[in-house]
């Protein structure tokens, strides 16, 4: 089984970003990372995103707010970031605490700065399969991994486990755009194992530690594991049991070291694209 390594895909995306930056005449795009509270997941993603932006020659600034901030106060602060001409793009760490009107934030984020595709406008672009919006970075990262390793998507049977708005649903649309035949599974899916085993490309995005093993993987399938989980021993792992699928799959992404590194690289490319669009140079 071939390991599909995120670092290799990220390096290719870095070259694309550098070419885009050359067209910006020395101006450095700035990412605003907006965080409420101090969830360990958010802090870890934030560190990864900052490191990647620096490595790609981009700027990142964190806007952090207390866990207890009121909805109106947060929306006012967010509006300022949204309107700030020095901010090229925004990454909002989610989920937000329950007291904050998350839907209002999604409606108000400037689609031109919406690097992770959370606004209804961005989602509409993903559904329309046009190039005018930003898709959620993780969903796009799955496509990037396949393309970087020259794995054909067109005409393939693709099964996605998970139907969230962040990963599963937008990924289904991106896969359709690439002419795959797409099946989306969720907690009410009957015969999950059989449906997964029938896939030529299997994408796991359920958030359940090692829930899929060799029984869910067809011979020669390509497996993309989006899951980031902590197992009972406290170790980071994916939704797929990487060791148990070795004899069955043709290729698979490890966790860590797979899709995660590509997600932040796609975020960086979106930031560079946002800068070019805002300057009318896209
Ligand atoms: P989510 O919002 O919790 O959605 C999980 C989806 O998986 C739901 O649609 C759920 O079905 C389905 N599901 C859960 N358990 C299942 C089961 N036993 N059988 C079949 N379907 C099942 O999660 P998410 O935000 O999409 O994230 C998914 C995973 O990706 C998480 O591990 C997360 O940490 C990871 N992630 C990784 C990156 C990255 O950069 N690599 C980025 C974002 C997220 P229902 O709809 O029926 O509930």
Short mmCIF file of C-alpha atoms and ligand atoms in Angstrom, two decimals:
data_model
loop_
_atom_site.label_atom_id
_atom_site.label_comp_id
_atom_site.label_asym_id
_atom_site.label_seq_id
_atom_site.Cartn_x
_atom_site.Cartn_y
_atom_site.Cartn_z
CA UNK A 1 0.00 0.00 0.00
CA UNK A 2 1.30 3.43 -0.95
CA UNK A 3 1.24 6.11 1.74
CA UNK A 4 -0.29 9.33 0.40
CA UNK A 5 1.77 11.89 2.27
CA UNK A 6 0.31 15.30 3.04
CA UNK A 7 3.74 16.96 3.16
CA UNK A 8 4.37 16.10 -0.50
CA UNK A 9 1.03 17.52 -1.58
CA UNK A 10 1.62 20.60 0.56
CA UNK A 11 5.00 21.19 -1.13
CA UNK A 12 3.30 21.24 -4.54
CA UNK A 13 0.70 23.73 -3.29
CA UNK A 14 3.51 25.89 -1.87
CA UNK A 15 4.94 26.28 -5.38
CA UNK A 16 1.54 27.42 -6.64
CA UNK A 17 1.23 29.92 -3.79
CA UNK A 18 4.68 31.33 -4.49
CA UNK A 19 3.74 31.98 -8.13
CA UNK A 20 0.61 33.79 -6.98
CA UNK A 21 2.58 35.90 -4.49
CA UNK A 22 4.95 37.00 -7.27
CA UNK A 23 1.95 38.71 -8.87
CA UNK A 24 1.26 40.74 -5.71
CA UNK A 25 4.31 43.02 -6.05
CA UNK A 26 5.62 42.38 -2.54
CA UNK A 27 2.33 42.83 -0.70
CA UNK A 28 1.85 40.07 1.88
CA UNK A 29 -1.74 38.79 2.30
CA UNK A 30 -2.93 38.59 5.90
CA UNK A 31 -5.00 35.80 7.42
CA UNK A 32 -7.18 36.65 10.41
CA UNK A 33 -7.69 33.61 12.64
CA UNK A 34 -10.75 34.25 14.81
CA UNK A 35 -11.02 32.13 17.94
CA UNK A 36 -13.48 32.15 20.85
CA UNK A 37 -12.30 30.33 23.97
CA UNK A 38 -9.33 27.99 24.20
CA UNK A 39 -10.46 24.56 22.97
CA UNK A 40 -7.38 22.35 22.51
CA UNK A 41 -8.55 21.41 18.97
CA UNK A 42 -8.76 25.08 18.00
CA UNK A 43 -5.36 25.90 19.51
CA UNK A 44 -3.79 22.98 17.66
CA UNK A 45 -5.35 24.00 14.32
CA UNK A 46 -4.36 27.61 14.97
CA UNK A 47 -0.70 26.64 15.57
CA UNK A 48 -0.69 24.55 12.38
CA UNK A 49 -2.24 27.35 10.33
CA UNK A 50 0.20 30.00 11.62
CA UNK A 51 3.18 27.73 10.94
CA UNK A 52 1.96 27.03 7.41
CA UNK A 53 1.28 30.70 6.59
CA UNK A 54 4.80 31.65 7.75
CA UNK A 55 6.34 28.78 5.77
CA UNK A 56 4.47 29.93 2.66
CA UNK A 57 5.47 33.61 3.12
CA UNK A 58 2.05 34.75 4.30
CA UNK A 59 0.97 36.72 7.34
CA UNK A 60 -1.35 35.45 10.10
CA UNK A 61 -2.87 37.28 13.03
CA UNK A 62 -4.98 35.76 15.80
CA UNK A 63 -8.08 37.53 17.14
CA UNK A 64 -8.97 35.68 20.37
CA UNK A 65 -12.06 36.28 22.51
CA UNK A 66 -13.13 34.86 25.87
CA UNK A 67 -15.38 31.80 25.94
CA UNK A 68 -18.07 33.87 27.68
CA UNK A 69 -18.25 36.74 25.16
CA UNK A 70 -21.83 37.78 24.34
CA UNK A 71 -23.26 37.33 20.85
CA UNK A 72 -23.71 41.05 20.10
CA UNK A 73 -20.23 41.89 21.34
CA UNK A 74 -18.69 39.12 19.24
CA UNK A 75 -20.68 40.08 16.13
CA UNK A 76 -19.48 43.69 16.52
CA UNK A 77 -15.84 42.58 16.85
CA UNK A 78 -16.25 40.23 13.89
CA UNK A 79 -17.75 43.03 11.77
CA UNK A 80 -14.61 45.11 12.35
CA UNK A 81 -12.29 42.29 11.24
CA UNK A 82 -14.56 41.63 8.26
CA UNK A 83 -14.38 45.28 7.17
CA UNK A 84 -10.66 45.80 7.89
CA UNK A 85 -8.89 46.38 4.54
CA UNK A 86 -5.64 45.02 6.09
CA UNK A 87 -7.34 41.62 6.52
CA UNK A 88 -7.25 39.61 3.28
CA UNK A 89 -9.01 36.49 4.51
CA UNK A 90 -10.69 35.02 7.59
CA UNK A 91 -10.55 31.62 9.26
CA UNK A 92 -13.21 31.29 11.96
CA UNK A 93 -12.50 28.42 14.36
CA UNK A 94 -15.68 26.48 15.07
CA UNK A 95 -17.86 25.37 16.71
CA UNK A 96 -18.58 28.65 18.45
CA UNK A 97 -19.98 28.63 22.01
CA UNK A 98 -23.77 28.17 22.12
CA UNK A 99 -24.55 31.76 23.15
CA UNK A 100 -23.12 33.16 19.89
CA UNK A 101 -25.40 33.37 16.86
CA UNK A 102 -23.21 31.32 14.52
CA UNK A 103 -25.68 31.59 11.64
CA UNK A 104 -25.42 35.39 11.79
CA UNK A 105 -21.64 35.14 11.49
CA UNK A 106 -21.95 32.81 8.49
CA UNK A 107 -24.40 35.22 6.82
CA UNK A 108 -22.22 38.26 7.48
CA UNK A 109 -18.73 37.06 6.58
CA UNK A 110 -17.55 38.77 3.40
CA UNK A 111 -17.60 35.99 0.75
CA UNK A 112 -14.40 37.46 -0.73
CA UNK A 113 -12.65 36.82 2.62
CA UNK A 114 -14.44 33.57 3.45
CA UNK A 115 -11.43 31.26 2.99
CA UNK A 116 -13.09 28.20 4.56
CA UNK A 117 -16.37 28.39 2.67
CA UNK A 118 -18.79 28.95 5.55
CA UNK A 119 -21.04 31.63 4.05
CA UNK A 120 -24.23 30.60 2.21
CA UNK A 121 -22.80 32.42 -0.82
CA UNK A 122 -19.66 30.26 -0.78
CA UNK A 123 -21.75 27.11 -0.36
CA UNK A 124 -23.89 28.13 -3.35
CA UNK A 125 -20.74 28.45 -5.47
CA UNK A 126 -19.65 24.95 -4.44
CA UNK A 127 -23.08 23.59 -5.41
CA UNK A 128 -23.00 25.49 -8.71
CA UNK A 129 -19.52 24.01 -9.34
CA UNK A 130 -18.18 27.40 -10.43
CA UNK A 131 -14.83 28.95 -9.54
CA UNK A 132 -16.13 32.12 -7.90
CA UNK A 133 -16.14 31.09 -4.24
CA UNK A 134 -13.94 29.25 -1.76
CA UNK A 135 -14.82 25.65 -0.90
CA UNK A 136 -14.21 24.41 2.65
CA UNK A 137 -10.46 23.75 2.83
CA UNK A 138 -10.67 20.16 4.11
CA UNK A 139 -13.06 19.07 1.36
CA UNK A 140 -10.82 20.64 -1.26
CA UNK A 141 -7.76 19.04 0.38
CA UNK A 142 -9.17 15.57 -0.37
CA UNK A 143 -9.34 16.41 -4.09
CA UNK A 144 -5.81 17.89 -3.93
CA UNK A 145 -4.36 14.67 -2.50
CA UNK A 146 -5.90 12.59 -5.28
CA UNK A 147 -4.74 14.98 -8.00
CA UNK A 148 -1.22 15.35 -6.59
CA UNK A 149 -0.81 11.56 -6.78
CA UNK A 150 -2.41 11.36 -10.26
CA UNK A 151 -5.26 9.21 -8.99
CA UNK A 152 -8.11 9.50 -11.50
CA UNK A 153 -11.50 10.55 -10.09
CA UNK A 154 -13.62 10.76 -13.24
CA UNK A 155 -16.09 7.89 -13.51
CA UNK A 156 -14.94 6.34 -10.22
CA UNK A 157 -17.25 5.03 -7.49
CA UNK A 158 -16.57 7.33 -4.53
CA UNK A 159 -18.05 6.68 -1.09
CA UNK A 160 -17.86 9.39 1.56
CA UNK A 161 -18.61 8.52 5.18
CA UNK A 162 -19.92 11.71 6.78
CA UNK A 163 -22.35 14.41 5.63
CA UNK A 164 -21.29 17.50 7.58
CA UNK A 165 -21.38 20.92 5.95
CA UNK A 166 -17.64 21.24 6.54
CA UNK A 167 -16.49 18.02 4.90
CA UNK A 168 -18.93 15.40 3.59
CA UNK A 169 -21.51 17.51 1.74
CA UNK A 170 -19.15 19.96 0.00
CA UNK A 171 -16.81 17.08 -0.85
CA UNK A 172 -19.71 15.25 -2.53
CA UNK A 173 -20.19 18.33 -4.74
CA UNK A 174 -16.47 18.64 -5.52
CA UNK A 175 -16.36 14.94 -6.41
CA UNK A 176 -19.38 15.37 -8.73
CA UNK A 177 -17.58 18.27 -10.36
CA UNK A 178 -14.73 15.82 -11.05
CA UNK A 179 -17.29 13.42 -12.59
CA UNK A 180 -17.19 10.79 -9.85
CA UNK A 181 -20.24 8.68 -9.01
CA UNK A 182 -20.83 9.63 -5.39
CA UNK A 183 -22.41 7.84 -2.43
CA UNK A 184 -22.67 9.65 0.91
CA UNK A 185 -23.03 7.60 4.12
CA UNK A 186 -24.08 8.67 7.62
CA UNK A 187 -25.34 7.18 10.88
CA UNK A 188 -28.59 5.93 9.28
CA UNK A 189 -26.84 4.17 6.41
CA UNK A 190 -27.65 0.46 6.30
CA UNK A 191 -24.93 -1.91 5.13
CA UNK A 192 -22.16 0.64 5.73
CA UNK A 193 -19.42 -1.96 5.34
CA UNK A 194 -20.72 -3.22 2.02
CA UNK A 195 -21.27 0.29 0.66
CA UNK A 196 -17.72 1.26 1.61
CA UNK A 197 -16.26 -1.96 0.21
CA UNK A 198 -17.87 -1.20 -3.15
CA UNK A 199 -15.98 2.10 -3.43
CA UNK A 200 -12.95 2.63 -5.63
CA UNK A 201 -12.19 5.75 -3.61
CA UNK A 202 -13.26 5.71 0.04
CA UNK A 203 -13.25 8.92 2.08
CA UNK A 204 -13.71 8.64 5.84
CA UNK A 205 -14.95 11.81 7.55
CA UNK A 206 -17.01 10.54 10.48
CA UNK A 207 -14.82 11.47 13.45
CA UNK A 208 -14.83 7.94 14.95
CA UNK A 209 -11.47 6.47 15.89
CA UNK A 210 -10.54 3.55 13.55
CA UNK A 211 -14.20 2.76 12.80
CA UNK A 212 -13.30 1.41 9.33
CA UNK A 213 -10.97 -1.54 8.79
CA UNK A 214 -10.19 -4.06 6.03
CA UNK A 215 -13.81 -5.26 6.04
CA UNK A 216 -14.86 -1.87 4.65
CA UNK A 217 -12.14 -1.53 2.03
CA UNK A 218 -12.34 -3.09 -1.44
CA UNK A 219 -9.30 -4.67 -3.10
CA UNK A 220 -7.14 -1.95 -4.64
CA UNK A 221 -9.21 0.92 -3.25
CA UNK A 222 -7.76 4.36 -2.50
CA UNK A 223 -8.55 5.48 1.04
CA UNK A 224 -8.54 9.10 2.18
CA UNK A 225 -8.86 9.47 5.93
CA UNK A 226 -10.07 12.91 7.01
CA UNK A 227 -10.73 11.92 10.63
CA UNK A 228 -8.66 13.37 13.44
CA UNK A 229 -9.39 11.50 16.65
CA UNK A 230 -7.72 10.60 19.91
CA UNK A 231 -7.92 6.88 20.74
CA UNK A 232 -8.36 5.26 24.16
CA UNK A 233 -4.56 5.40 24.70
CA UNK A 234 -4.52 9.12 23.97
CA UNK A 235 -2.88 8.74 20.54
CA UNK A 236 -3.90 10.69 17.46
CA UNK A 237 -5.59 8.48 14.86
CA UNK A 238 -7.91 8.57 11.90
CA UNK A 239 -11.29 7.00 11.16
CA UNK A 240 -9.53 4.16 9.36
CA UNK A 241 -7.38 1.44 10.90
CA UNK A 242 -4.31 2.15 8.78
CA UNK A 243 -2.45 -1.03 9.80
CA UNK A 244 -5.35 -3.36 9.07
CA UNK A 245 -5.98 -2.06 5.53
CA UNK A 246 -2.34 -2.46 4.36
CA UNK A 247 -3.01 -5.66 2.40
CA UNK A 248 -6.29 -4.46 0.96
CA UNK A 249 -5.91 -0.83 -0.17
CA UNK A 250 -3.74 0.39 -3.04
CA UNK A 251 -3.03 3.69 -1.29
CA UNK A 252 -4.12 5.56 1.82
CA UNK A 253 -3.45 8.76 3.75
CA UNK A 254 -1.93 8.26 7.23
CA UNK A 255 -3.12 10.16 10.32
CA UNK A 256 -1.24 12.22 11.27
CA UNK A 257 0.69 13.15 8.15
CA UNK A 258 -2.14 13.03 5.61
CA UNK A 259 -5.05 15.36 4.89
CA UNK A 260 -4.35 17.75 7.80
CA UNK A 261 -1.19 19.22 6.26
CA UNK A 262 -3.00 19.68 2.97
CA UNK A 263 -5.93 21.50 4.58
CA UNK A 264 -3.71 24.33 5.81
CA UNK A 265 -1.90 24.44 2.45
CA UNK A 266 -5.26 24.88 0.70
CA UNK A 267 -6.07 27.62 3.23
CA UNK A 268 -2.83 29.38 2.22
CA UNK A 269 -3.71 29.10 -1.46
CA UNK A 270 -7.17 30.52 -0.78
CA UNK A 271 -5.51 33.43 1.02
CA UNK A 272 -3.27 34.17 -1.97
CA UNK A 273 -6.28 33.85 -4.31
CA UNK A 274 -8.32 36.21 -2.13
CA UNK A 275 -5.55 38.81 -2.35
CA UNK A 276 -5.42 38.51 -6.13
CA UNK A 277 -9.21 38.77 -6.41
CA UNK A 278 -9.34 41.79 -4.15
CA UNK A 279 -6.80 43.48 -6.43
CA UNK A 280 -8.78 42.47 -9.52
CA UNK A 281 -5.91 40.25 -10.69
CA UNK A 282 -7.50 36.81 -10.38
P1 LIG B 1 -19.24 15.94 12.24
O1 LIG B 1 -19.84 17.28 11.99
O2 LIG B 1 -19.34 15.33 13.60
O3 LIG B 1 -19.90 14.94 11.18
C1 LIG B 1 -19.63 13.57 11.25
C2 LIG B 1 -20.42 12.87 10.16
O4 LIG B 1 -20.09 11.50 10.20
C3 LIG B 1 -21.92 12.98 10.32
O5 LIG B 1 -22.53 13.16 9.07
C4 LIG B 1 -22.31 11.63 10.92
O6 LIG B 1 -23.60 11.18 10.51
C5 LIG B 1 -21.26 10.72 10.33
N1 LIG B 1 -20.99 9.59 11.23
C6 LIG B 1 -20.56 9.65 12.51
N2 LIG B 1 -20.47 8.39 13.02
C7 LIG B 1 -20.83 7.55 12.02
C8 LIG B 1 -20.96 6.15 11.94
N3 LIG B 1 -20.68 5.34 12.99
N4 LIG B 1 -21.37 5.61 10.78
C9 LIG B 1 -21.66 6.38 9.71
N5 LIG B 1 -21.57 7.74 9.74
C10 LIG B 1 -21.16 8.30 10.89
O7 LIG B 1 -17.69 15.92 11.87
P2 LIG B 1 -16.85 16.80 10.80
O8 LIG B 1 -16.71 18.17 11.30
O9 LIG B 1 -17.37 16.55 9.42
O10 LIG B 1 -15.43 16.08 10.94
C11 LIG B 1 -15.26 14.71 10.66
C12 LIG B 1 -13.86 14.30 11.06
O11 LIG B 1 -12.93 15.04 10.27
C13 LIG B 1 -13.50 14.60 12.51
O12 LIG B 1 -12.63 13.59 12.98
C14 LIG B 1 -12.72 15.91 12.43
O13 LIG B 1 -11.80 16.07 13.49
C15 LIG B 1 -12.01 15.72 11.12
N6 LIG B 1 -11.62 16.96 10.44
C16 LIG B 1 -10.38 16.96 9.90
C17 LIG B 1 -9.93 18.07 9.22
C18 LIG B 1 -8.57 18.02 8.58
O14 LIG B 1 -8.01 19.04 8.22
N7 LIG B 1 -8.02 16.82 8.36
C19 LIG B 1 -10.73 19.21 9.13
C20 LIG B 1 -12.04 19.16 9.65
C21 LIG B 1 -12.47 18.02 10.31
P3 LIG B 1 -24.98 11.92 10.92
O15 LIG B 1 -25.07 13.10 9.99
O16 LIG B 1 -26.02 10.91 10.66
O17 LIG B 1 -24.83 12.31 12.36
#
